[in-house]
């Protein structure tokens, strides 16, 4: 065949480091702190809800926008979280889809025209650049600078131009654990209002905060009407494989997003949507979220102690479930090579954060360790880190 097989829009989208590290972790029987998913059981009340709806034969297509009682539950949950915020119309402002991954993809396809620019903070979750590329857009990266991962407001302002269509904002942030504070959000919001830019807010770690409660940019003055807020049940309820996510946006943005969604997946797993409708009010009533945060704080501390013991001191985090070790003080410049050695020689899998940059060679070298792991996995990682010769001098 003389022609190239893949379309130009997927050029450069290859197998990710996550796949490589996961394969190495399996091959070497490593404690896998690489990919970000919980390896422990989901809460009983969550599983029971799904069981009930499968038993009740919720087997057929749900409406494309999502089952109505789930959209109502999401709207009520929005009120619980943002009592002072805008009220959300379940019919015109809520869309349910196949996890945050699908809704982020839909959102960018819905608003970005070929040649439009999309501002992304780096390091950035690995789906954003391919999503922008598939929409024909161009990423304009703005760095978050270690150690506290703040951005330079002048640099952000300089990234805005006549072709800027959207800004992707992930808070709490993967991989750094940063939660953007109110003054930072105010700077971003002001620039987006000035330049008439849509914010795609990825808030999948919204319930996983360790200090100040989560702040959503859509709740800032004048921002609801220009924000698509994406969240999902994967992280919050330890069911990343259920793939139920949602997008909250004002009616015109919702209409655009639904136009894409109906031809990407049309709809996703009906029994799990029904389950989430049951789970949201139960979780809000029963103190589930405080318990989740306390449990994750404990797992975080277990991992932090193990890393410190190996001289891979992690920085404090505001949210999400990752700890980062800065490799620069140890003279390590290549975080990919470091993580390959870590998994093959020490038996602990971590993700090099340079892969979260458009230009990995210029990125600061850090290793990302996920603590959404069982005590057994975390203890195994701690034992291996303690037993092997140190990887860093
Ligand atoms: C920042 C961020 N956004 C989106 C996702 C994907 O979410 P979902 O599993 O709901 O598709 C992840 C998963 O790791 C993530 O870390």
mmCIF file of C-alpha atoms and ligand atoms in Angstrom:
data_model
loop_
_atom_site.group_PDB
_atom_site.id
_atom_site.type_symbol
_atom_site.label_atom_id
_atom_site.label_comp_id
_atom_site.label_asym_id
_atom_site.label_seq_id
_atom_site.Cartn_x
_atom_site.Cartn_y
_atom_site.Cartn_z
ATOM 1 C CA UNK A 1 0.000 0.000 0.000
ATOM 2 C CA UNK A 2 1.630 3.248 -1.148
ATOM 3 C CA UNK A 3 -0.341 5.692 1.033
ATOM 4 C CA UNK A 4 0.248 6.261 4.709
ATOM 5 C CA UNK A 5 -2.411 4.414 6.695
ATOM 6 C CA UNK A 6 -3.062 6.808 9.554
ATOM 7 C CA UNK A 7 -4.637 10.214 8.981
ATOM 8 C CA UNK A 8 -2.408 13.259 9.476
ATOM 9 C CA UNK A 9 -4.370 14.254 12.564
ATOM 10 C CA UNK A 10 -3.024 11.248 14.478
ATOM 11 C CA UNK A 11 0.594 11.674 13.415
ATOM 12 C CA UNK A 12 2.784 11.575 16.495
ATOM 13 C CA UNK A 13 0.151 9.948 18.728
ATOM 14 C CA UNK A 14 1.927 6.740 19.712
ATOM 15 C CA UNK A 15 1.926 4.164 22.475
ATOM 16 C CA UNK A 16 2.221 5.982 25.761
ATOM 17 C CA UNK A 17 4.818 5.571 28.479
ATOM 18 C CA UNK A 18 1.951 4.314 30.675
ATOM 19 C CA UNK A 19 1.690 1.210 28.481
ATOM 20 C CA UNK A 20 5.448 0.652 28.545
ATOM 21 C CA UNK A 21 5.803 1.088 32.321
ATOM 22 C CA UNK A 22 2.736 -1.098 32.981
ATOM 23 C CA UNK A 23 4.212 -3.870 30.796
ATOM 24 C CA UNK A 24 7.565 -3.588 32.620
ATOM 25 C CA UNK A 25 5.755 -3.623 35.974
ATOM 26 C CA UNK A 26 4.022 -6.886 35.048
ATOM 27 C CA UNK A 27 7.232 -8.417 33.666
ATOM 28 C CA UNK A 28 9.221 -7.553 36.814
ATOM 29 C CA UNK A 29 6.450 -8.175 39.346
ATOM 30 C CA UNK A 30 6.800 -4.537 40.453
ATOM 31 C CA UNK A 31 4.676 -2.651 42.966
ATOM 32 C CA UNK A 32 2.744 -0.598 40.452
ATOM 33 C CA UNK A 33 2.489 3.053 41.456
ATOM 34 C CA UNK A 34 2.458 4.060 37.808
ATOM 35 C CA UNK A 35 -0.957 4.343 36.255
ATOM 36 C CA UNK A 36 -3.481 6.404 38.214
ATOM 37 C CA UNK A 37 -6.238 4.107 39.315
ATOM 38 C CA UNK A 38 -7.217 2.608 42.673
ATOM 39 C CA UNK A 39 -6.228 -1.051 43.038
ATOM 40 C CA UNK A 40 -8.520 -1.563 46.031
ATOM 41 C CA UNK A 41 -12.221 -2.419 46.301
ATOM 42 C CA UNK A 42 -14.914 0.129 45.507
ATOM 43 C CA UNK A 43 -17.298 1.109 48.337
ATOM 44 C CA UNK A 44 -20.073 -1.382 49.028
ATOM 45 C CA UNK A 45 -22.931 1.112 48.553
ATOM 46 C CA UNK A 46 -21.596 2.003 45.111
ATOM 47 C CA UNK A 47 -21.361 -1.610 43.976
ATOM 48 C CA UNK A 48 -24.750 -2.405 45.477
ATOM 49 C CA UNK A 49 -26.357 0.388 43.448
ATOM 50 C CA UNK A 50 -24.975 -1.007 40.169
ATOM 51 C CA UNK A 51 -25.979 -4.545 41.117
ATOM 52 C CA UNK A 52 -29.539 -3.342 41.724
ATOM 53 C CA UNK A 53 -29.858 -1.664 38.338
ATOM 54 C CA UNK A 54 -28.350 -4.568 36.437
ATOM 55 C CA UNK A 55 -30.806 -6.824 38.258
ATOM 56 C CA UNK A 56 -33.634 -4.478 37.298
ATOM 57 C CA UNK A 57 -32.748 -4.826 33.610
ATOM 58 C CA UNK A 58 -31.556 -1.289 32.877
ATOM 59 C CA UNK A 59 -30.011 -2.797 29.787
ATOM 60 C CA UNK A 60 -31.015 -0.561 26.916
ATOM 61 C CA UNK A 61 -29.745 2.753 25.579
ATOM 62 C CA UNK A 62 -30.003 5.628 27.992
ATOM 63 C CA UNK A 63 -30.991 8.997 26.481
ATOM 64 C CA UNK A 64 -27.969 10.548 24.790
ATOM 65 C CA UNK A 65 -27.722 13.428 27.293
ATOM 66 C CA UNK A 66 -27.835 10.956 30.202
ATOM 67 C CA UNK A 67 -30.598 9.364 32.256
ATOM 68 C CA UNK A 68 -32.852 12.173 33.527
ATOM 69 C CA UNK A 69 -32.669 11.181 37.195
ATOM 70 C CA UNK A 70 -28.877 11.242 37.042
ATOM 71 C CA UNK A 71 -28.892 14.687 35.446
ATOM 72 C CA UNK A 72 -31.212 15.858 38.225
ATOM 73 C CA UNK A 73 -28.949 14.284 40.862
ATOM 74 C CA UNK A 74 -25.913 16.007 39.326
ATOM 75 C CA UNK A 75 -27.712 19.325 39.360
ATOM 76 C CA UNK A 76 -28.644 18.840 43.044
ATOM 77 C CA UNK A 77 -25.091 17.796 43.834
ATOM 78 C CA UNK A 78 -23.827 20.991 42.180
ATOM 79 C CA UNK A 79 -26.011 22.948 44.601
ATOM 80 C CA UNK A 80 -24.559 20.992 47.544
ATOM 81 C CA UNK A 81 -21.042 21.839 46.438
ATOM 82 C CA UNK A 82 -21.626 25.418 45.386
ATOM 83 C CA UNK A 83 -24.546 26.720 47.469
ATOM 84 C CA UNK A 84 -23.774 30.274 46.327
ATOM 85 C CA UNK A 85 -23.075 29.239 42.747
ATOM 86 C CA UNK A 86 -25.365 29.220 39.725
ATOM 87 C CA UNK A 87 -28.209 26.739 39.660
ATOM 88 C CA UNK A 88 -27.772 24.124 36.968
ATOM 89 C CA UNK A 89 -30.632 23.109 34.663
ATOM 90 C CA UNK A 90 -30.525 19.293 34.387
ATOM 91 C CA UNK A 91 -32.202 19.346 30.978
ATOM 92 C CA UNK A 92 -30.143 22.022 29.261
ATOM 93 C CA UNK A 93 -26.846 22.171 31.152
ATOM 94 C CA UNK A 94 -25.828 18.613 32.083
ATOM 95 C CA UNK A 95 -24.482 15.923 29.737
ATOM 96 C CA UNK A 96 -23.400 12.448 30.805
ATOM 97 C CA UNK A 97 -20.743 10.589 28.816
ATOM 98 C CA UNK A 98 -18.094 7.891 28.806
ATOM 99 C CA UNK A 99 -15.893 9.255 31.542
ATOM 100 C CA UNK A 100 -14.145 12.598 31.588
ATOM 101 C CA UNK A 101 -11.998 11.325 28.716
ATOM 102 C CA UNK A 102 -14.902 11.302 26.288
ATOM 103 C CA UNK A 103 -16.354 14.607 27.442
ATOM 104 C CA UNK A 104 -13.004 16.398 27.149
ATOM 105 C CA UNK A 105 -12.699 15.071 23.599
ATOM 106 C CA UNK A 106 -16.274 16.099 22.804
ATOM 107 C CA UNK A 107 -15.744 19.547 24.310
ATOM 108 C CA UNK A 108 -12.701 20.290 22.167
ATOM 109 C CA UNK A 109 -14.305 18.941 18.993
ATOM 110 C CA UNK A 110 -17.345 21.054 19.793
ATOM 111 C CA UNK A 111 -15.567 24.393 20.113
ATOM 112 C CA UNK A 112 -12.217 24.278 18.301
ATOM 113 C CA UNK A 113 -11.922 24.981 14.565
ATOM 114 C CA UNK A 114 -8.830 24.034 12.554
ATOM 115 C CA UNK A 115 -6.063 26.526 13.326
ATOM 116 C CA UNK A 116 -7.602 27.687 16.599
ATOM 117 C CA UNK A 117 -5.277 27.836 19.569
ATOM 118 C CA UNK A 118 -5.863 26.159 22.916
ATOM 119 C CA UNK A 119 -3.901 27.201 26.000
ATOM 120 C CA UNK A 120 -2.725 24.330 28.180
ATOM 121 C CA UNK A 121 -0.690 24.466 31.385
ATOM 122 C CA UNK A 122 2.289 22.126 31.339
ATOM 123 C CA UNK A 123 2.848 19.538 32.688
ATOM 124 C CA UNK A 124 -0.483 18.469 31.179
ATOM 125 C CA UNK A 125 -2.611 15.335 31.355
ATOM 126 C CA UNK A 126 -1.721 13.262 28.332
ATOM 127 C CA UNK A 127 -5.123 13.419 26.581
ATOM 128 C CA UNK A 128 -5.189 17.173 26.047
ATOM 129 C CA UNK A 129 -2.668 17.538 23.203
ATOM 130 C CA UNK A 130 -4.172 14.662 21.159
ATOM 131 C CA UNK A 131 -7.681 16.035 21.781
ATOM 132 C CA UNK A 132 -6.614 19.467 20.533
ATOM 133 C CA UNK A 133 -4.795 17.909 17.556
ATOM 134 C CA UNK A 134 -7.810 15.798 16.587
ATOM 135 C CA UNK A 135 -9.916 18.950 16.555
ATOM 136 C CA UNK A 136 -7.336 20.551 14.223
ATOM 137 C CA UNK A 137 -6.235 22.995 16.918
ATOM 138 C CA UNK A 138 -2.815 24.084 18.103
ATOM 139 C CA UNK A 139 -1.595 23.851 21.710
ATOM 140 C CA UNK A 140 -0.083 26.957 23.297
ATOM 141 C CA UNK A 141 1.721 25.673 26.395
ATOM 142 C CA UNK A 142 2.213 27.769 29.528
ATOM 143 C CA UNK A 143 4.618 26.276 32.073
ATOM 144 C CA UNK A 144 3.830 25.638 35.706
ATOM 145 C CA UNK A 145 7.145 26.159 37.456
ATOM 146 C CA UNK A 146 8.428 23.830 40.175
ATOM 147 C CA UNK A 147 8.632 23.618 43.125
ATOM 148 C CA UNK A 148 5.183 25.136 43.775
ATOM 149 C CA UNK A 149 3.960 24.878 40.176
ATOM 150 C CA UNK A 150 2.830 28.477 39.872
ATOM 151 C CA UNK A 151 2.505 30.138 36.494
ATOM 152 C CA UNK A 152 3.894 33.499 35.472
ATOM 153 C CA UNK A 153 0.825 35.744 34.838
ATOM 154 C CA UNK A 154 2.697 37.708 32.120
ATOM 155 C CA UNK A 155 3.531 34.467 30.330
ATOM 156 C CA UNK A 156 -0.078 33.387 30.474
ATOM 157 C CA UNK A 157 -1.227 36.767 29.157
ATOM 158 C CA UNK A 158 1.295 36.499 26.302
ATOM 159 C CA UNK A 159 -0.140 33.119 25.282
ATOM 160 C CA UNK A 160 -3.504 34.710 24.441
ATOM 161 C CA UNK A 161 -3.952 35.938 20.875
ATOM 162 C CA UNK A 162 -6.566 36.423 18.184
ATOM 163 C CA UNK A 163 -6.773 32.654 17.468
ATOM 164 C CA UNK A 164 -7.146 31.595 21.122
ATOM 165 C CA UNK A 165 -10.399 29.691 21.419
ATOM 166 C CA UNK A 166 -10.086 27.700 24.634
ATOM 167 C CA UNK A 167 -8.033 27.156 27.770
ATOM 168 C CA UNK A 168 -7.841 23.772 29.482
ATOM 169 C CA UNK A 169 -7.617 24.026 33.245
ATOM 170 C CA UNK A 170 -7.068 20.939 35.385
ATOM 171 C CA UNK A 171 -7.480 21.473 39.108
ATOM 172 C CA UNK A 172 -6.605 19.636 41.325
ATOM 173 C CA UNK A 173 -3.837 18.915 38.895
ATOM 174 C CA UNK A 174 -2.386 15.725 37.529
ATOM 175 C CA UNK A 175 0.573 15.159 37.850
ATOM 176 C CA UNK A 176 1.652 17.934 40.275
ATOM 177 C CA UNK A 177 -1.079 17.753 42.949
ATOM 178 C CA UNK A 178 -1.476 21.539 42.711
ATOM 179 C CA UNK A 179 -4.889 23.091 43.274
ATOM 180 C CA UNK A 180 -5.142 26.510 41.611
ATOM 181 C CA UNK A 181 -5.893 29.079 44.316
ATOM 182 C CA UNK A 182 -8.514 31.820 44.012
ATOM 183 C CA UNK A 183 -6.086 34.604 42.955
ATOM 184 C CA UNK A 184 -4.680 32.346 40.224
ATOM 185 C CA UNK A 185 -8.172 31.447 39.034
ATOM 186 C CA UNK A 186 -9.073 35.145 39.024
ATOM 187 C CA UNK A 187 -6.118 35.919 36.712
ATOM 188 C CA UNK A 188 -7.119 33.093 34.351
ATOM 189 C CA UNK A 189 -10.791 34.107 34.434
ATOM 190 C CA UNK A 190 -10.022 37.753 33.698
ATOM 191 C CA UNK A 191 -7.913 36.853 30.652
ATOM 192 C CA UNK A 192 -10.555 34.427 29.358
ATOM 193 C CA UNK A 193 -13.271 37.078 29.698
ATOM 194 C CA UNK A 194 -11.103 39.705 28.019
ATOM 195 C CA UNK A 195 -10.289 37.451 25.049
ATOM 196 C CA UNK A 196 -13.689 35.732 24.904
ATOM 197 C CA UNK A 197 -12.149 32.310 25.500
ATOM 198 C CA UNK A 198 -13.953 29.143 26.662
ATOM 199 C CA UNK A 199 -12.532 27.291 29.659
ATOM 200 C CA UNK A 200 -12.576 23.505 29.608
ATOM 201 C CA UNK A 201 -12.242 22.726 33.322
ATOM 202 C CA UNK A 202 -11.091 19.188 34.081
ATOM 203 C CA UNK A 203 -12.058 18.613 37.702
ATOM 204 C CA UNK A 204 -11.901 14.822 38.032
ATOM 205 C CA UNK A 205 -10.046 15.137 41.364
ATOM 206 C CA UNK A 206 -12.519 17.680 42.759
ATOM 207 C CA UNK A 207 -13.326 15.599 45.855
ATOM 208 C CA UNK A 208 -9.700 14.682 46.516
ATOM 209 C CA UNK A 209 -8.315 17.754 48.243
ATOM 210 C CA UNK A 210 -6.080 17.858 51.310
ATOM 211 C CA UNK A 211 -6.174 21.478 52.372
ATOM 212 C CA UNK A 212 -8.521 24.129 51.107
ATOM 213 C CA UNK A 213 -11.707 22.751 49.531
ATOM 214 C CA UNK A 214 -11.864 22.513 45.754
ATOM 215 C CA UNK A 215 -12.517 25.720 43.849
ATOM 216 C CA UNK A 216 -14.253 25.550 40.493
ATOM 217 C CA UNK A 217 -13.521 28.334 37.999
ATOM 218 C CA UNK A 218 -17.122 28.232 36.720
ATOM 219 C CA UNK A 219 -18.241 29.660 40.083
ATOM 220 C CA UNK A 220 -16.218 32.864 39.635
ATOM 221 C CA UNK A 221 -18.157 35.929 38.468
ATOM 222 C CA UNK A 222 -18.979 35.826 34.764
ATOM 223 C CA UNK A 223 -17.374 32.438 34.246
ATOM 224 C CA UNK A 224 -20.258 29.938 34.236
ATOM 225 C CA UNK A 225 -21.349 31.144 30.805
ATOM 226 C CA UNK A 226 -17.954 30.411 29.282
ATOM 227 C CA UNK A 227 -16.952 27.184 31.054
ATOM 228 C CA UNK A 228 -17.445 23.493 30.351
ATOM 229 C CA UNK A 229 -16.801 21.754 33.668
ATOM 230 C CA UNK A 230 -15.932 18.079 33.336
ATOM 231 C CA UNK A 231 -15.908 15.600 36.211
ATOM 232 C CA UNK A 232 -16.415 11.875 36.613
ATOM 233 C CA UNK A 233 -17.189 9.190 39.164
ATOM 234 C CA UNK A 234 -14.005 7.224 38.445
ATOM 235 C CA UNK A 235 -11.681 8.780 40.998
ATOM 236 C CA UNK A 236 -14.293 9.830 43.554
ATOM 237 C CA UNK A 237 -15.873 6.399 43.883
ATOM 238 C CA UNK A 238 -12.867 4.206 42.967
ATOM 239 C CA UNK A 239 -14.535 2.888 39.806
ATOM 240 C CA UNK A 240 -12.388 4.185 36.942
ATOM 241 C CA UNK A 241 -13.530 1.272 34.764
ATOM 242 C CA UNK A 242 -17.200 2.264 34.934
ATOM 243 C CA UNK A 243 -16.549 5.271 32.735
ATOM 244 C CA UNK A 244 -19.343 7.562 33.841
ATOM 245 C CA UNK A 245 -18.483 11.233 33.520
ATOM 246 C CA UNK A 246 -20.417 14.441 33.088
ATOM 247 C CA UNK A 247 -20.073 17.929 31.690
ATOM 248 C CA UNK A 248 -21.825 20.984 33.108
ATOM 249 C CA UNK A 249 -22.042 23.994 30.796
ATOM 250 C CA UNK A 250 -24.485 26.755 29.853
ATOM 251 C CA UNK A 251 -27.079 25.846 27.190
ATOM 252 C CA UNK A 252 -25.184 26.993 24.051
ATOM 253 C CA UNK A 253 -21.998 25.154 25.041
ATOM 254 C CA UNK A 254 -24.037 22.126 26.144
ATOM 255 C CA UNK A 255 -25.837 22.049 22.787
ATOM 256 C CA UNK A 256 -22.495 22.099 20.940
ATOM 257 C CA UNK A 257 -21.048 19.407 23.157
ATOM 258 C CA UNK A 258 -24.109 17.177 22.800
ATOM 259 C CA UNK A 259 -23.911 17.484 19.013
ATOM 260 C CA UNK A 260 -20.519 15.757 19.193
ATOM 261 C CA UNK A 261 -21.369 13.364 22.004
ATOM 262 C CA UNK A 262 -24.346 11.874 20.146
ATOM 263 C CA UNK A 263 -22.017 10.686 17.379
ATOM 264 C CA UNK A 264 -19.011 9.727 19.478
ATOM 265 C CA UNK A 265 -20.573 7.325 21.967
ATOM 266 C CA UNK A 266 -24.238 8.451 21.763
ATOM 267 C CA UNK A 267 -24.681 7.212 25.331
ATOM 268 C CA UNK A 268 -22.841 5.131 27.920
ATOM 269 C CA UNK A 269 -23.548 2.317 30.380
ATOM 270 C CA UNK A 270 -27.161 2.722 31.575
ATOM 271 C CA UNK A 271 -26.947 0.712 34.825
ATOM 272 C CA UNK A 272 -23.893 2.643 35.967
ATOM 273 C CA UNK A 273 -25.597 5.943 35.218
ATOM 274 C CA UNK A 274 -28.582 4.812 37.292
ATOM 275 C CA UNK A 275 -26.184 3.707 40.027
ATOM 276 C CA UNK A 276 -24.537 7.129 40.180
ATOM 277 C CA UNK A 277 -27.971 8.739 40.531
ATOM 278 C CA UNK A 278 -28.463 6.671 43.714
ATOM 279 C CA UNK A 279 -24.922 7.128 44.969
ATOM 280 C CA UNK A 280 -24.664 10.942 44.850
ATOM 281 C CA UNK A 281 -27.305 11.735 47.509
ATOM 282 C CA UNK A 282 -26.141 8.846 49.699
ATOM 283 C CA UNK A 283 -22.514 10.015 49.558
ATOM 284 C CA UNK A 284 -23.505 13.591 50.409
ATOM 285 C CA UNK A 285 -25.609 12.487 53.389
ATOM 286 C CA UNK A 286 -23.288 9.888 54.885
ATOM 287 C CA UNK A 287 -20.008 11.791 55.170
ATOM 288 C CA UNK A 288 -18.488 9.742 52.363
ATOM 289 C CA UNK A 289 -16.334 12.569 51.016
ATOM 290 C CA UNK A 290 -14.684 13.405 54.349
ATOM 291 C CA UNK A 291 -13.923 9.697 54.800
ATOM 292 C CA UNK A 292 -12.445 9.514 51.295
ATOM 293 C CA UNK A 293 -10.142 12.451 51.974
ATOM 294 C CA UNK A 294 -9.003 11.047 55.311
ATOM 295 C CA UNK A 295 -8.320 7.666 53.741
ATOM 296 C CA UNK A 296 -6.305 9.195 50.925
ATOM 297 C CA UNK A 297 -4.368 11.397 53.350
ATOM 298 C CA UNK A 298 -3.322 8.229 55.163
ATOM 299 C CA UNK A 299 -2.225 6.539 51.911
ATOM 300 C CA UNK A 300 -0.367 9.714 50.919
ATOM 301 C CA UNK A 301 1.535 9.725 54.219
ATOM 302 C CA UNK A 302 2.471 6.049 53.874
ATOM 303 C CA UNK A 303 3.941 6.661 50.434
ATOM 304 C CA UNK A 304 5.600 9.949 51.420
ATOM 305 C CA UNK A 305 7.459 8.220 54.266
ATOM 306 C CA UNK A 306 8.633 5.454 51.930
ATOM 307 C CA UNK A 307 9.870 7.970 49.365
ATOM 308 C CA UNK A 308 11.635 10.050 51.983
ATOM 309 C CA UNK A 309 13.384 6.888 53.195
ATOM 310 C CA UNK A 310 14.737 6.451 49.662
ATOM 311 C CA UNK A 311 15.801 10.118 49.509
ATOM 312 C CA UNK A 312 13.127 10.858 46.931
ATOM 313 C CA UNK A 313 11.506 13.595 49.040
ATOM 314 C CA UNK A 314 8.075 14.452 47.671
ATOM 315 C CA UNK A 315 6.741 18.021 47.801
ATOM 316 C CA UNK A 316 3.491 18.752 49.670
ATOM 317 C CA UNK A 317 0.354 18.531 47.532
ATOM 318 C CA UNK A 318 -3.080 20.188 47.591
ATOM 319 C CA UNK A 319 -5.037 17.404 45.918
ATOM 320 C CA UNK A 320 -5.292 14.426 43.518
ATOM 321 C CA UNK A 321 -3.492 11.189 44.332
ATOM 322 C CA UNK A 322 0.086 11.557 43.128
ATOM 323 C CA UNK A 323 3.378 12.472 44.777
ATOM 324 C CA UNK A 324 6.256 13.861 42.757
ATOM 325 C CA UNK A 325 9.941 13.327 43.446
ATOM 326 C CA UNK A 326 12.269 15.973 42.036
ATOM 327 C CA UNK A 327 15.222 14.212 40.431
ATOM 328 C CA UNK A 328 17.279 17.338 39.802
ATOM 329 C CA UNK A 329 18.931 17.502 43.242
ATOM 330 C CA UNK A 330 20.311 14.030 42.522
ATOM 331 C CA UNK A 331 21.803 15.014 39.197
ATOM 332 C CA UNK A 332 19.304 12.863 37.297
ATOM 333 C CA UNK A 333 18.395 14.565 34.014
ATOM 334 C CA UNK A 334 16.540 11.749 32.243
ATOM 335 C CA UNK A 335 13.391 10.842 34.170
ATOM 336 C CA UNK A 336 12.353 8.207 31.606
ATOM 337 C CA UNK A 337 15.613 6.282 32.069
ATOM 338 C CA UNK A 338 15.265 6.717 35.838
ATOM 339 C CA UNK A 339 11.746 5.256 35.870
ATOM 340 C CA UNK A 340 12.835 2.344 33.653
ATOM 341 C CA UNK A 341 15.585 1.529 36.179
ATOM 342 C CA UNK A 342 13.215 2.010 39.089
ATOM 343 C CA UNK A 343 10.801 -0.566 37.736
ATOM 344 C CA UNK A 344 13.373 -3.087 36.487
ATOM 345 C CA UNK A 345 16.016 -2.823 39.245
ATOM 346 C CA UNK A 346 14.009 -1.805 42.313
ATOM 347 C CA UNK A 347 10.589 -3.234 41.423
ATOM 348 C CA UNK A 348 8.571 -0.026 41.816
ATOM 349 C CA UNK A 349 6.709 1.493 38.868
ATOM 350 C CA UNK A 350 6.413 5.289 38.560
ATOM 351 C CA UNK A 351 5.745 7.645 35.664
ATOM 352 C CA UNK A 352 8.335 10.145 34.373
ATOM 353 C CA UNK A 353 6.638 13.525 34.192
ATOM 354 C CA UNK A 354 8.547 14.727 31.105
ATOM 355 C CA UNK A 355 5.921 12.807 29.107
ATOM 356 C CA UNK A 356 3.407 15.435 30.255
ATOM 357 C CA UNK A 357 5.163 18.074 28.107
ATOM 358 C CA UNK A 358 5.063 18.863 24.399
ATOM 359 C CA UNK A 359 8.866 19.006 24.468
ATOM 360 C CA UNK A 360 9.935 16.297 26.925
ATOM 361 C CA UNK A 361 13.649 16.982 26.453
ATOM 362 C CA UNK A 362 13.211 20.478 27.916
ATOM 363 C CA UNK A 363 11.038 19.363 30.850
ATOM 364 C CA UNK A 364 12.229 19.231 34.459
ATOM 365 C CA UNK A 365 12.802 15.592 35.476
ATOM 366 C CA UNK A 366 10.379 14.302 38.089
ATOM 367 C CA UNK A 367 8.964 10.864 38.908
ATOM 368 C CA UNK A 368 5.233 10.563 39.654
ATOM 369 C CA UNK A 369 4.111 8.012 42.222
ATOM 370 C CA UNK A 370 0.409 7.174 42.571
ATOM 371 C CA UNK A 371 -0.892 6.496 46.078
ATOM 372 C CA UNK A 372 -4.384 5.326 45.067
ATOM 373 C CA UNK A 373 -3.119 1.911 46.033
ATOM 374 C CA UNK A 374 -3.899 -0.737 48.620
ATOM 375 C CA UNK A 375 -1.876 -0.846 51.818
ATOM 376 C CA UNK A 376 -0.312 -4.064 50.496
ATOM 377 C CA UNK A 377 0.907 -2.360 47.319
ATOM 378 C CA UNK A 378 2.161 0.682 49.223
ATOM 379 C CA UNK A 379 3.956 -1.499 51.782
ATOM 380 C CA UNK A 380 5.515 -3.613 49.024
ATOM 381 C CA UNK A 381 6.751 -0.428 47.358
ATOM 382 C CA UNK A 382 8.125 0.834 50.691
ATOM 383 C CA UNK A 383 9.939 -2.452 51.343
ATOM 384 C CA UNK A 384 11.517 -2.444 47.886
ATOM 385 C CA UNK A 385 12.584 1.157 48.118
ATOM 386 C CA UNK A 386 14.162 0.427 51.513
ATOM 387 C CA UNK A 387 15.839 -2.843 50.523
ATOM 388 C CA UNK A 388 17.550 -2.014 47.254
ATOM 389 C CA UNK A 389 20.711 0.003 46.822
ATOM 390 C CA UNK A 390 19.720 3.620 46.515
ATOM 391 C CA UNK A 391 19.051 4.793 42.977
ATOM 392 C CA UNK A 392 20.019 8.296 43.895
ATOM 393 C CA UNK A 393 23.373 9.199 45.459
HETATM 394 C C1 LIG B 1 -6.594 14.959 34.851
HETATM 395 C C2 LIG B 1 -7.397 13.806 34.358
HETATM 396 N N1 LIG B 1 -8.438 14.036 33.537
HETATM 397 C C3 LIG B 1 -9.201 13.034 33.073
HETATM 398 C C4 LIG B 1 -8.955 11.726 33.416
HETATM 399 C C5 LIG B 1 -9.812 10.637 32.852
HETATM 400 O O1 LIG B 1 -10.990 10.522 33.562
HETATM 401 P P1 LIG B 1 -12.033 9.355 33.248
HETATM 402 O O2 LIG B 1 -11.463 8.094 33.823
HETATM 403 O O3 LIG B 1 -13.280 9.777 33.905
HETATM 404 O O4 LIG B 1 -12.164 9.241 31.769
HETATM 405 C C6 LIG B 1 -7.875 11.431 34.263
HETATM 406 C C7 LIG B 1 -7.556 10.041 34.622
HETATM 407 O O5 LIG B 1 -6.474 9.712 35.036
HETATM 408 C C8 LIG B 1 -7.082 12.512 34.746
HETATM 409 O O6 LIG B 1 -6.049 12.287 35.574
#
